[in-house]
Amino acid sequence: LHPDRSPDNFVGELDGDMLGCCPLPNSQVLVWGFFSFVNGISHGFFARLNADGSLDPAFVGGRNGDDSYTAKAVALQPDGKLLVAREVCNGSSRPYFVRLTAKGSFDDSFFAGQGGPDNDVDSLAVQPDGEILLGGVFSVVSQIPCSGMIRLTGDSVPPTILVSPGPQTAEVGSVVSLRVKAKSSLPLFYFWYHNSTNLISCSTNWG
């Protein structure tokens, strides 16, 4: 409807339930839910509609190869890519939380080799600084323990050591301080080892 409640010329027809929608800056709109056809055209679960309600066939949507899913929550990044919390409709090796290109294909650089959340993501939000808040029933994100909520950077960065601790010579029983610098899009944790033995008695100072 227009602000004066008069009908708009937007006409879109789904053959099933719509669970949500997300307006886009170009007047298109994303819709998702448990449907298989949009305006009589086979395009299930997740679709992008033009300003008049017609289907945008350039958007891959919820049937992405052999991976079928619908969205639970969607957020738009400043670069036009889409963050999607998914409800998988068949077996899938992809995580519950993915990033799509503007055309709807999976962005495989996101969570590359990290696994993502181990269970459902129910809500998400993009902060003004580009960082991402996730909420859900997950307990691990990319092997990092967490409890239903986590904040990520906008781009998935695998754990990388920037500065390794340098070699030192010390007497037995003396205190040794080592410094390491690392980065990742996920919370970092680490253990100290010597000759493959975990130095469980050492302490860690974050700074």
PDB file of C-alpha atoms in Angstrom:
ATOM      1  CA  LEU A   1       0.000   0.000   0.000  1.00  0.00           C
ATOM      2  CA  HIS A   2       0.963   3.651  -0.474  1.00  0.00           C
ATOM      3  CA  PRO A   3       1.221   5.879   2.623  1.00  0.00           C
ATOM      4  CA  ASP A   4      -2.397   6.935   2.019  1.00  0.00           C
ATOM      5  CA  ARG A   5      -3.374   3.199   2.057  1.00  0.00           C
ATOM      6  CA  SER A   6      -4.279   3.151  -1.621  1.00  0.00           C
ATOM      7  CA  PRO A   7      -3.263  -0.080  -3.454  1.00  0.00           C
ATOM      8  CA  ASP A   8       0.063  -0.226  -5.270  1.00  0.00           C
ATOM      9  CA  ASN A   9       0.605  -1.961  -8.607  1.00  0.00           C
ATOM     10  CA  PHE A  10       2.766  -4.620  -6.890  1.00  0.00           C
ATOM     11  CA  VAL A  11       1.282  -8.042  -7.668  1.00  0.00           C
ATOM     12  CA  GLY A  12       3.111 -11.171  -6.559  1.00  0.00           C
ATOM     13  CA  GLU A  13       1.589 -14.610  -6.054  1.00  0.00           C
ATOM     14  CA  LEU A  14       3.090 -17.453  -4.048  1.00  0.00           C
ATOM     15  CA  ASP A  15       1.657 -20.964  -3.815  1.00  0.00           C
ATOM     16  CA  GLY A  16       2.614 -21.379  -0.143  1.00  0.00           C
ATOM     17  CA  ASP A  17       3.405 -19.551   3.067  1.00  0.00           C
ATOM     18  CA  MET A  18       5.679 -16.507   3.094  1.00  0.00           C
ATOM     19  CA  LEU A  19       7.738 -16.300   6.276  1.00  0.00           C
ATOM     20  CA  GLY A  20       9.422 -12.956   5.694  1.00  0.00           C
ATOM     21  CA  CYS A  21      10.572 -10.266   3.308  1.00  0.00           C
ATOM     22  CA  CYS A  22      13.417  -7.774   2.980  1.00  0.00           C
ATOM     23  CA  PRO A  23      13.131  -4.586   0.887  1.00  0.00           C
ATOM     24  CA  LEU A  24      16.204  -3.735  -1.192  1.00  0.00           C
ATOM     25  CA  PRO A  25      17.543  -0.252  -2.022  1.00  0.00           C
ATOM     26  CA  ASN A  26      16.643  -0.641  -5.734  1.00  0.00           C
ATOM     27  CA  SER A  27      12.918  -1.172  -4.917  1.00  0.00           C
ATOM     28  CA  GLN A  28      13.172  -4.939  -5.361  1.00  0.00           C
ATOM     29  CA  VAL A  29      12.184  -7.183  -2.467  1.00  0.00           C
ATOM     30  CA  LEU A  30      13.374 -10.550  -1.198  1.00  0.00           C
ATOM     31  CA  VAL A  31      10.711 -13.013  -0.048  1.00  0.00           C
ATOM     32  CA  TRP A  32      11.160 -16.392   1.599  1.00  0.00           C
ATOM     33  CA  GLY A  33       9.022 -19.169   2.949  1.00  0.00           C
ATOM     34  CA  PHE A  34       7.568 -22.564   2.104  1.00  0.00           C
ATOM     35  CA  PHE A  35       6.509 -22.021  -1.485  1.00  0.00           C
ATOM     36  CA  SER A  36       7.472 -23.702  -4.746  1.00  0.00           C
ATOM     37  CA  PHE A  37       6.083 -21.286  -7.354  1.00  0.00           C
ATOM     38  CA  VAL A  38       6.187 -17.513  -7.773  1.00  0.00           C
ATOM     39  CA  ASN A  39       3.580 -16.104 -10.172  1.00  0.00           C
ATOM     40  CA  GLY A  40       3.189 -19.587 -11.620  1.00  0.00           C
ATOM     41  CA  ILE A  41       6.933 -19.990 -12.221  1.00  0.00           C
ATOM     42  CA  SER A  42       8.865 -22.734 -10.441  1.00  0.00           C
ATOM     43  CA  HIS A  43      11.174 -20.920  -8.017  1.00  0.00           C
ATOM     44  CA  GLY A  44      10.997 -22.326  -4.525  1.00  0.00           C
ATOM     45  CA  PHE A  45      11.642 -21.127  -1.001  1.00  0.00           C
ATOM     46  CA  PHE A  46      13.596 -17.902  -1.597  1.00  0.00           C
ATOM     47  CA  ALA A  47      13.043 -15.378  -4.389  1.00  0.00           C
ATOM     48  CA  ARG A  48      13.680 -11.799  -5.456  1.00  0.00           C
ATOM     49  CA  LEU A  49      10.798  -9.794  -6.895  1.00  0.00           C
ATOM     50  CA  ASN A  50      10.912  -6.685  -9.024  1.00  0.00           C
ATOM     51  CA  ALA A  51       9.153  -3.447  -8.058  1.00  0.00           C
ATOM     52  CA  ASP A  52       5.965  -4.584  -9.823  1.00  0.00           C
ATOM     53  CA  GLY A  53       5.957  -8.015  -8.131  1.00  0.00           C
ATOM     54  CA  SER A  54       7.296  -9.961 -11.121  1.00  0.00           C
ATOM     55  CA  LEU A  55       9.948 -12.603 -10.484  1.00  0.00           C
ATOM     56  CA  ASP A  56      13.574 -11.637 -11.033  1.00  0.00           C
ATOM     57  CA  PRO A  57      14.901 -14.782 -12.772  1.00  0.00           C
ATOM     58  CA  ALA A  58      18.524 -13.652 -12.350  1.00  0.00           C
ATOM     59  CA  PHE A  59      18.340 -14.461  -8.628  1.00  0.00           C
ATOM     60  CA  VAL A  60      19.200 -18.129  -7.993  1.00  0.00           C
ATOM     61  CA  GLY A  61      17.089 -18.385  -4.847  1.00  0.00           C
ATOM     62  CA  GLY A  62      16.396 -21.301  -2.549  1.00  0.00           C
ATOM     63  CA  ARG A  63      17.094 -24.060  -5.050  1.00  0.00           C
ATOM     64  CA  ASN A  64      20.798 -23.620  -5.468  1.00  0.00           C
ATOM     65  CA  GLY A  65      21.950 -26.704  -7.343  1.00  0.00           C
ATOM     66  CA  ASP A  66      21.152 -29.702  -5.126  1.00  0.00           C
ATOM     67  CA  ASP A  67      20.887 -27.490  -2.040  1.00  0.00           C
ATOM     68  CA  SER A  68      17.306 -26.474  -1.198  1.00  0.00           C
ATOM     69  CA  TYR A  69      16.578 -24.116   1.677  1.00  0.00           C
ATOM     70  CA  THR A  70      14.421 -21.268   2.883  1.00  0.00           C
ATOM     71  CA  ALA A  71      15.609 -18.275   4.869  1.00  0.00           C
ATOM     72  CA  LYS A  72      14.914 -17.629   8.548  1.00  0.00           C
ATOM     73  CA  ALA A  73      16.502 -14.176   8.607  1.00  0.00           C
ATOM     74  CA  VAL A  74      18.191 -12.005   5.981  1.00  0.00           C
ATOM     75  CA  ALA A  75      20.408  -8.913   6.186  1.00  0.00           C
ATOM     76  CA  LEU A  76      22.017  -6.844   3.471  1.00  0.00           C
ATOM     77  CA  GLN A  77      25.702  -5.926   3.596  1.00  0.00           C
ATOM     78  CA  PRO A  78      26.887  -2.559   2.222  1.00  0.00           C
ATOM     79  CA  ASP A  79      28.490  -4.276  -0.796  1.00  0.00           C
ATOM     80  CA  GLY A  80      25.139  -5.777  -1.831  1.00  0.00           C
ATOM     81  CA  LYS A  81      25.877  -9.306  -0.622  1.00  0.00           C
ATOM     82  CA  LEU A  82      23.231 -11.081   1.428  1.00  0.00           C
ATOM     83  CA  LEU A  83      23.642 -12.715   4.824  1.00  0.00           C
ATOM     84  CA  VAL A  84      21.169 -15.549   5.239  1.00  0.00           C
ATOM     85  CA  ALA A  85      20.241 -17.670   8.235  1.00  0.00           C
ATOM     86  CA  ARG A  86      18.928 -20.807   6.568  1.00  0.00           C
ATOM     87  CA  GLU A  87      16.421 -23.533   7.252  1.00  0.00           C
ATOM     88  CA  VAL A  88      17.702 -26.404   5.155  1.00  0.00           C
ATOM     89  CA  CYS A  89      15.010 -28.271   3.236  1.00  0.00           C
ATOM     90  CA  ASN A  90      17.188 -31.239   2.305  1.00  0.00           C
ATOM     91  CA  GLY A  91      20.582 -32.605   3.217  1.00  0.00           C
ATOM     92  CA  SER A  92      23.282 -29.973   2.845  1.00  0.00           C
ATOM     93  CA  SER A  93      26.979 -29.740   3.532  1.00  0.00           C
ATOM     94  CA  ARG A  94      26.772 -25.952   3.816  1.00  0.00           C
ATOM     95  CA  PRO A  95      26.399 -24.196   7.185  1.00  0.00           C
ATOM     96  CA  TYR A  96      23.212 -22.817   8.722  1.00  0.00           C
ATOM     97  CA  PHE A  97      24.498 -19.315   8.060  1.00  0.00           C
ATOM     98  CA  VAL A  98      25.748 -18.338   4.602  1.00  0.00           C
ATOM     99  CA  ARG A  99      26.530 -15.332   2.465  1.00  0.00           C
ATOM    100  CA  LEU A 100      25.139 -14.967  -1.045  1.00  0.00           C
ATOM    101  CA  THR A 101      26.288 -12.856  -3.936  1.00  0.00           C
ATOM    102  CA  ALA A 102      23.901 -10.268  -5.378  1.00  0.00           C
ATOM    103  CA  LYS A 103      22.689 -12.980  -7.800  1.00  0.00           C
ATOM    104  CA  GLY A 104      21.920 -15.448  -5.012  1.00  0.00           C
ATOM    105  CA  SER A 105      24.784 -17.897  -5.513  1.00  0.00           C
ATOM    106  CA  PHE A 106      26.774 -19.071  -2.487  1.00  0.00           C
ATOM    107  CA  ASP A 107      29.820 -16.995  -1.600  1.00  0.00           C
ATOM    108  CA  ASP A 108      32.308 -19.761  -0.838  1.00  0.00           C
ATOM    109  CA  SER A 109      34.854 -17.321   0.608  1.00  0.00           C
ATOM    110  CA  PHE A 110      32.577 -16.832   3.624  1.00  0.00           C
ATOM    111  CA  PHE A 111      33.426 -19.245   6.477  1.00  0.00           C
ATOM    112  CA  ALA A 112      35.892 -20.881   4.061  1.00  0.00           C
ATOM    113  CA  GLY A 113      37.139 -24.054   5.741  1.00  0.00           C
ATOM    114  CA  GLN A 114      35.769 -22.987   9.150  1.00  0.00           C
ATOM    115  CA  GLY A 115      32.443 -24.802   9.365  1.00  0.00           C
ATOM    116  CA  GLY A 116      30.181 -22.010  10.615  1.00  0.00           C
ATOM    117  CA  PRO A 117      27.509 -22.472  13.332  1.00  0.00           C
ATOM    118  CA  ASP A 118      26.756 -26.017  14.486  1.00  0.00           C
ATOM    119  CA  ASN A 119      22.984 -25.406  14.778  1.00  0.00           C
ATOM    120  CA  ASP A 120      20.176 -23.026  13.819  1.00  0.00           C
ATOM    121  CA  VAL A 121      20.718 -19.280  13.506  1.00  0.00           C
ATOM    122  CA  ASP A 122      17.372 -17.613  14.242  1.00  0.00           C
ATOM    123  CA  SER A 123      18.241 -13.927  13.985  1.00  0.00           C
ATOM    124  CA  LEU A 124      20.961 -11.696  12.613  1.00  0.00           C
ATOM    125  CA  ALA A 125      21.811  -8.023  12.272  1.00  0.00           C
ATOM    126  CA  VAL A 126      24.514  -5.972  10.590  1.00  0.00           C
ATOM    127  CA  GLN A 127      25.949  -3.200  12.755  1.00  0.00           C
ATOM    128  CA  PRO A 128      26.854   0.239  11.323  1.00  0.00           C
ATOM    129  CA  ASP A 129      30.544  -0.761  11.463  1.00  0.00           C
ATOM    130  CA  GLY A 130      29.847  -3.858   9.331  1.00  0.00           C
ATOM    131  CA  GLU A 131      30.177  -6.408  12.105  1.00  0.00           C
ATOM    132  CA  ILE A 132      27.512  -9.137  12.295  1.00  0.00           C
ATOM    133  CA  LEU A 133      25.458 -10.242  15.287  1.00  0.00           C
ATOM    134  CA  LEU A 134      24.038 -13.773  15.296  1.00  0.00           C
ATOM    135  CA  GLY A 135      21.519 -15.316  17.690  1.00  0.00           C
ATOM    136  CA  GLY A 136      20.228 -18.872  17.773  1.00  0.00           C
ATOM    137  CA  VAL A 137      20.520 -22.287  19.372  1.00  0.00           C
ATOM    138  CA  PHE A 138      24.117 -22.930  18.296  1.00  0.00           C
ATOM    139  CA  SER A 139      26.826 -23.698  20.828  1.00  0.00           C
ATOM    140  CA  VAL A 140      29.850 -23.641  18.510  1.00  0.00           C
ATOM    141  CA  VAL A 141      30.777 -21.390  15.591  1.00  0.00           C
ATOM    142  CA  SER A 142      33.686 -22.645  13.506  1.00  0.00           C
ATOM    143  CA  GLN A 143      34.955 -24.744  16.428  1.00  0.00           C
ATOM    144  CA  ILE A 144      34.789 -21.748  18.789  1.00  0.00           C
ATOM    145  CA  PRO A 145      32.563 -22.411  21.846  1.00  0.00           C
ATOM    146  CA  CYS A 146      29.802 -19.851  22.338  1.00  0.00           C
ATOM    147  CA  SER A 147      26.309 -19.898  23.766  1.00  0.00           C
ATOM    148  CA  GLY A 148      23.601 -18.798  21.371  1.00  0.00           C
ATOM    149  CA  MET A 149      25.048 -15.399  20.468  1.00  0.00           C
ATOM    150  CA  ILE A 150      28.204 -14.216  18.751  1.00  0.00           C
ATOM    151  CA  ARG A 151      29.567 -11.202  16.895  1.00  0.00           C
ATOM    152  CA  LEU A 152      31.569 -11.629  13.701  1.00  0.00           C
ATOM    153  CA  THR A 153      33.501  -9.271  11.486  1.00  0.00           C
ATOM    154  CA  GLY A 154      31.960  -8.517   8.109  1.00  0.00           C
ATOM    155  CA  ASP A 155      34.356 -10.746   6.194  1.00  0.00           C
ATOM    156  CA  SER A 156      35.277 -14.267   7.132  1.00  0.00           C
ATOM    157  CA  VAL A 157      38.989 -14.283   7.969  1.00  0.00           C
ATOM    158  CA  PRO A 158      40.608 -17.605   8.896  1.00  0.00           C
ATOM    159  CA  PRO A 159      42.837 -17.602  11.981  1.00  0.00           C
ATOM    160  CA  THR A 160      46.206 -16.214  10.938  1.00  0.00           C
ATOM    161  CA  ILE A 161      49.331 -15.636  13.051  1.00  0.00           C
ATOM    162  CA  LEU A 162      50.729 -12.190  12.223  1.00  0.00           C
ATOM    163  CA  VAL A 163      53.646 -12.183  14.658  1.00  0.00           C
ATOM    164  CA  SER A 164      55.052 -15.448  16.031  1.00  0.00           C
ATOM    165  CA  PRO A 165      56.775 -15.636  19.416  1.00  0.00           C
ATOM    166  CA  GLY A 166      60.544 -15.333  19.055  1.00  0.00           C
ATOM    167  CA  PRO A 167      63.068 -17.846  20.403  1.00  0.00           C
ATOM    168  CA  GLN A 168      64.380 -17.280  23.910  1.00  0.00           C
ATOM    169  CA  THR A 169      66.958 -18.827  26.203  1.00  0.00           C
ATOM    170  CA  ALA A 170      66.079 -19.120  29.894  1.00  0.00           C
ATOM    171  CA  GLU A 171      67.126 -21.036  32.973  1.00  0.00           C
ATOM    172  CA  VAL A 172      64.993 -23.909  34.198  1.00  0.00           C
ATOM    173  CA  GLY A 173      62.313 -22.656  36.590  1.00  0.00           C
ATOM    174  CA  SER A 174      62.468 -19.047  35.462  1.00  0.00           C
ATOM    175  CA  VAL A 175      59.491 -17.124  34.058  1.00  0.00           C
ATOM    176  CA  VAL A 176      59.390 -16.675  30.295  1.00  0.00           C
ATOM    177  CA  SER A 177      57.130 -14.176  28.517  1.00  0.00           C
ATOM    178  CA  LEU A 178      56.124 -14.829  24.919  1.00  0.00           C
ATOM    179  CA  ARG A 179      54.105 -12.552  22.670  1.00  0.00           C
ATOM    180  CA  VAL A 180      52.027 -13.519  19.646  1.00  0.00           C
ATOM    181  CA  LYS A 181      49.774 -11.455  17.373  1.00  0.00           C
ATOM    182  CA  ALA A 182      46.948 -13.060  15.406  1.00  0.00           C
ATOM    183  CA  LYS A 183      43.739 -12.123  13.617  1.00  0.00           C
ATOM    184  CA  SER A 184      40.479 -13.852  12.729  1.00  0.00           C
ATOM    185  CA  SER A 185      36.825 -13.033  12.116  1.00  0.00           C
ATOM    186  CA  LEU A 186      36.007 -15.291  15.067  1.00  0.00           C
ATOM    187  CA  PRO A 187      37.057 -15.127  18.726  1.00  0.00           C
ATOM    188  CA  LEU A 188      40.585 -16.456  19.134  1.00  0.00           C
ATOM    189  CA  PHE A 189      41.877 -18.861  21.721  1.00  0.00           C
ATOM    190  CA  TYR A 190      45.137 -20.750  21.841  1.00  0.00           C
ATOM    191  CA  PHE A 191      47.320 -23.043  23.893  1.00  0.00           C
ATOM    192  CA  TRP A 192      51.068 -23.047  24.466  1.00  0.00           C
ATOM    193  CA  TYR A 193      52.964 -26.204  23.550  1.00  0.00           C
ATOM    194  CA  HIS A 194      56.566 -27.296  23.991  1.00  0.00           C
ATOM    195  CA  ASN A 195      57.766 -30.352  22.071  1.00  0.00           C
ATOM    196  CA  SER A 196      54.083 -31.304  21.464  1.00  0.00           C
ATOM    197  CA  THR A 197      53.309 -31.056  25.203  1.00  0.00           C
ATOM    198  CA  ASN A 198      50.521 -28.689  26.280  1.00  0.00           C
ATOM    199  CA  LEU A 199      51.889 -26.259  28.882  1.00  0.00           C
ATOM    200  CA  ILE A 200      48.709 -26.276  30.951  1.00  0.00           C
ATOM    201  CA  SER A 201      50.300 -24.373  33.829  1.00  0.00           C
ATOM    202  CA  CYS A 202      51.094 -21.280  31.752  1.00  0.00           C
ATOM    203  CA  SER A 203      48.906 -18.177  31.888  1.00  0.00           C
ATOM    204  CA  THR A 204      47.613 -16.068  28.998  1.00  0.00           C
ATOM    205  CA  ASN A 205      47.440 -12.290  29.001  1.00  0.00           C
ATOM    206  CA  TRP A 206      45.230 -10.714  26.323  1.00  0.00           C
ATOM    207  CA  GLY A 207      46.439  -7.309  25.243  1.00  0.00           C
TER     208      GLY A 207
END
